[in-house]
Short mmCIF file of C-alpha atoms in Angstrom, two decimals:
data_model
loop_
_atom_site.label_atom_id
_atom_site.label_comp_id
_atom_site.label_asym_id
_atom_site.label_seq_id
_atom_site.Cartn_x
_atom_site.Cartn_y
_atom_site.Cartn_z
CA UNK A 1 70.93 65.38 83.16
CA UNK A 2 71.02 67.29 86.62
CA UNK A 3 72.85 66.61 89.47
CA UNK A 4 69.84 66.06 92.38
CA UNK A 5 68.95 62.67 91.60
CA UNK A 6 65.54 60.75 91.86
CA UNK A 7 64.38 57.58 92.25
CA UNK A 8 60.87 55.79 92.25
CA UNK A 9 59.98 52.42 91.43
CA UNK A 10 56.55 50.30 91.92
CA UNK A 11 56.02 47.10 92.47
CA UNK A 12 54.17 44.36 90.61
CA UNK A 13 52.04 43.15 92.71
CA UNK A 14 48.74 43.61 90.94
CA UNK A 15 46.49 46.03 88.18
CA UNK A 16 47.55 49.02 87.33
CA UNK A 17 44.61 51.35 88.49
CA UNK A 18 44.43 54.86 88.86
CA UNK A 19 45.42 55.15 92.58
CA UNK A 20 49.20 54.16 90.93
CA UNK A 21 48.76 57.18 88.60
CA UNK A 22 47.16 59.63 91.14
CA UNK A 23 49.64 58.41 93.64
CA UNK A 24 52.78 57.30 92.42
CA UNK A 25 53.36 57.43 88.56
CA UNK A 26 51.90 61.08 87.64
CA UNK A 27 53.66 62.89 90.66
CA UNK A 28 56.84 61.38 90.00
CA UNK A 29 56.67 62.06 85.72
CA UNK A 30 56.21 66.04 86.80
CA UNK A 31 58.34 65.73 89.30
CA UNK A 32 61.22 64.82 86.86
CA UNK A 33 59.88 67.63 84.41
CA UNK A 34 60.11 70.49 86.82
CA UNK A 35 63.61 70.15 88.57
CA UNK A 36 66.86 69.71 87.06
CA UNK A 37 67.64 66.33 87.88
CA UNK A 38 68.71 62.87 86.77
CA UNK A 39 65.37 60.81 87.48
CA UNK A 40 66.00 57.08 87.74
CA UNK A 41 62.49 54.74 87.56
CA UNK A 42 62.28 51.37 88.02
CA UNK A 43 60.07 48.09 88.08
CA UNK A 44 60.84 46.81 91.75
CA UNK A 45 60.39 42.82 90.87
CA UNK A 46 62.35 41.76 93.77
CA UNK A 47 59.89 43.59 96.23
CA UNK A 48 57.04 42.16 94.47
CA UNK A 49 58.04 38.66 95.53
CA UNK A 50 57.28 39.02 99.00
CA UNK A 51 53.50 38.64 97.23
CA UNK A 52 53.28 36.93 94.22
CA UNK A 53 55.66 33.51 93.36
CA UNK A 54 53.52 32.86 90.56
CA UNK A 55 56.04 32.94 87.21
CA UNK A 56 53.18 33.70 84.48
CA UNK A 57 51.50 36.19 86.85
CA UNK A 58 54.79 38.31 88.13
CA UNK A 59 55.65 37.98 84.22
CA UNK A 60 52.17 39.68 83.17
CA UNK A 61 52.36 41.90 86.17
CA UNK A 62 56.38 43.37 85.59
CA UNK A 63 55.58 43.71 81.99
CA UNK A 64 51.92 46.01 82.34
CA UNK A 65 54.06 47.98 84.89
CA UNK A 66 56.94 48.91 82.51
CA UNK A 67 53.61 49.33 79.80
CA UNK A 68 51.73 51.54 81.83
CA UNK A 69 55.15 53.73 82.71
CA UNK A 70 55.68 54.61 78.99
CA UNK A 71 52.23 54.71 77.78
CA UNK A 72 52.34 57.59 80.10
CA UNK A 73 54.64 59.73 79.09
CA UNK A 74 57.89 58.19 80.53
CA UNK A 75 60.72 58.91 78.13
CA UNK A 76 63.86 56.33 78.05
CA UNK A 77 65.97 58.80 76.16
CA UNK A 78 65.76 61.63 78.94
CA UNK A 79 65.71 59.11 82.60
CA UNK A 80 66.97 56.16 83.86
CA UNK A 81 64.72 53.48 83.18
CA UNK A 82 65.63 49.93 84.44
CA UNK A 83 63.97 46.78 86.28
CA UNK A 84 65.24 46.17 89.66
CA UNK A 85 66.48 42.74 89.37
CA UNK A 86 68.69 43.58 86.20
CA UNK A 87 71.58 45.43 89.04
CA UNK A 88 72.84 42.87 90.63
CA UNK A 89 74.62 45.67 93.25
CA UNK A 90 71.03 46.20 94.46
CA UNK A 91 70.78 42.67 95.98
CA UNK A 92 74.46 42.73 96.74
CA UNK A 93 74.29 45.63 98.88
CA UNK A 94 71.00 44.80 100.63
CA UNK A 95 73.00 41.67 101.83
CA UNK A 96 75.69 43.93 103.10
CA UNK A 97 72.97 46.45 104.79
CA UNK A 98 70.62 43.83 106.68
CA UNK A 99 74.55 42.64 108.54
CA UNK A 100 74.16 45.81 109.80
CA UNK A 101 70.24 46.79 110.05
CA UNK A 102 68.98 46.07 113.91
CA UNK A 103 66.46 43.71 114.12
CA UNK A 104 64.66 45.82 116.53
CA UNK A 105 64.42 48.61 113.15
CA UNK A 106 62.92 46.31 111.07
CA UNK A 107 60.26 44.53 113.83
CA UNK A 108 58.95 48.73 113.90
CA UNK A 109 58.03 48.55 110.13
CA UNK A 110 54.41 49.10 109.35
CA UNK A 111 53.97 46.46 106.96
CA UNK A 112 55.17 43.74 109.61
CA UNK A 113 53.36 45.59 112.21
CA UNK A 114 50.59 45.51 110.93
CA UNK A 115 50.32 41.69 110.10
CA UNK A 116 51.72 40.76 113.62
CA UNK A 117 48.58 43.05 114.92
CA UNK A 118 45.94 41.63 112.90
CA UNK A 119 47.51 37.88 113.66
CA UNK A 120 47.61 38.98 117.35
CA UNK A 121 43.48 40.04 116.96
CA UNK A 122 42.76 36.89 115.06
CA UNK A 123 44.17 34.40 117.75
CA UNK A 124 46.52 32.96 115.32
CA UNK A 125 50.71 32.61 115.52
CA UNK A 126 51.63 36.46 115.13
CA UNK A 127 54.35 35.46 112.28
CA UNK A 128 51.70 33.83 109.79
CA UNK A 129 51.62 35.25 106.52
CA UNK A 130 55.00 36.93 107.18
CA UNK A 131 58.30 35.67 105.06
CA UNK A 132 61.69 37.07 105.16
CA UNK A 133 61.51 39.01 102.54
CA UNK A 134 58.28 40.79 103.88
CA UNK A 135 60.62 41.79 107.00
CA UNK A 136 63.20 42.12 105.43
CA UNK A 137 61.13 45.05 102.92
CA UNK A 138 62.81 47.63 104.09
CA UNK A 139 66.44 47.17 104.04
CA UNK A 140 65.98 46.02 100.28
CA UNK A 141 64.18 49.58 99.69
CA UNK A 142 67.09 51.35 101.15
CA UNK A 143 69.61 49.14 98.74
CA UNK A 144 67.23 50.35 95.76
CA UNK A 145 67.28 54.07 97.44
CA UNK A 146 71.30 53.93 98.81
CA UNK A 147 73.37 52.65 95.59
CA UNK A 148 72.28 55.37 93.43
CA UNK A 149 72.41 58.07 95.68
CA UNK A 150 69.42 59.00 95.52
CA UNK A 151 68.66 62.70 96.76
CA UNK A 152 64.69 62.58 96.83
CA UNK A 153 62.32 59.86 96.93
CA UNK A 154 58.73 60.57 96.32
CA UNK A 155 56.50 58.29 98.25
CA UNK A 156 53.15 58.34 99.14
CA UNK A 157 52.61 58.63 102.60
CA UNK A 158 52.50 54.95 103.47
CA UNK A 159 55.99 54.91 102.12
CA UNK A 160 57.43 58.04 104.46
CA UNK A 161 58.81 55.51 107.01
CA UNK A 162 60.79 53.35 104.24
CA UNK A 163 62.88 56.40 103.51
CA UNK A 164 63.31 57.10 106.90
CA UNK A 165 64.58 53.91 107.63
CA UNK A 166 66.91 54.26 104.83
CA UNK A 167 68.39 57.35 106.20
CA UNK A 168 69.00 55.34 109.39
CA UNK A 169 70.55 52.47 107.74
CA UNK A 170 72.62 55.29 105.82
CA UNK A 171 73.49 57.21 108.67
CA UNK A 172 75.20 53.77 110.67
CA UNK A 173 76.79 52.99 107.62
CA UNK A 174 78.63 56.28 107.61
CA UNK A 175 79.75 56.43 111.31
CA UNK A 176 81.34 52.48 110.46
CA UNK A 177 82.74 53.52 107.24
CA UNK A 178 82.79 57.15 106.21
CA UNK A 179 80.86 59.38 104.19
CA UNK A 180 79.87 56.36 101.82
CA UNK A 181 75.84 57.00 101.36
CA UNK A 182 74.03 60.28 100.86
CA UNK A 183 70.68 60.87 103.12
CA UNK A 184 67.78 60.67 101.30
CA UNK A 185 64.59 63.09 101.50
CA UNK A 186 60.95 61.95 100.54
CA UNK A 187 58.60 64.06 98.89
CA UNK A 188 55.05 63.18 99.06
CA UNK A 189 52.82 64.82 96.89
CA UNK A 190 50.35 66.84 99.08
CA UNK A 191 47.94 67.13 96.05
CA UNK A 192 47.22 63.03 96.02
#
């Protein structure tokens, strides 16, 4: 394997359909094809709580993700294939991040944004609908995106601001502690 390393995971939170493909799984399988790198996928189960806390569903959902990754070419002898809530570290360090993520970083995320908004235009308490771990998104996407390394991230363009965040997570960390985490890029696939 390579040495620039790359990460994507999706969450399962519903279908497979072919926005995934278009978007997410097809750029990422030719991504890993065309550069010399070690290409790391992965089921992200703990984001998809923040959605669905229904055991039989999440089951069905984690399962048709993994399905759908292999039926389409994903090879387990040449990448990293792994569900997210198998690494312990991942959770671990997302602890040891969100000590150190400002709140005021994580109330600028689009996802909580954008529920606080449409709250706010409904006339109902801004926070309804929103749980920690919806907030919290972010710092539990750099965790995923930090402890491996990771050198490039591609994201579709709703996604751009997660890595960003990451890097700014990434780049506190360092001043506190050293050179610990390497900055992550994004690479959004213009042709999607």
């Amino acid at each position: 394997m390579g040495k620039e390393i790359v990460l994507t995971g999706i969450k399962p939170t519903g279908k497979v359909h072919a926005g995934n493909y278009i978007g997410a799984i097809k750029p990422a399988l030719q991504m890993a094809k065309a550069r010399d790198c070690t290409a790391l996928y992965f089921i992200a189960d703990y984001h998809g709580l923040t959605f669905i806390q229904n055991r039989e569903e999440f089951h069905h959902l984690s399962y048709s993700i993994a399905a759908t990754w292999l039926a389409l070419g994903l090879d387990p002898e040449k990448v990293i294939f792994y569900r997210q809530s198998d690494v312990p570290e991942i959770f671990e360090l997302s602890w040891i991040l969100s000590c150190m993520t400002p709140k005021g970083l994580m109330n600028r995320a689009h996802a909580y944004k954008a529920i606080v908004e449409r709250n706010e235009q409904s006339g109902i308490d801004v926070d309804t609908g929103v749980n920690m771990g919806l907030y919290t998104y972010p710092i539990l996407m750099s965790a995923d995106i930090l402890l491996f390394q990771s050198d490039v991230v591609p994201v579709g363009k709703d996604q751009i601001q997660h890595v960003e965040i990451a890097r700014d997570i990434a780049e506190a960390f360092n001043r506190h502690y050293g050179d610990t985490f390497k900055l992550p890029r994004y690479h959004v696939d213009e042709n999607t």
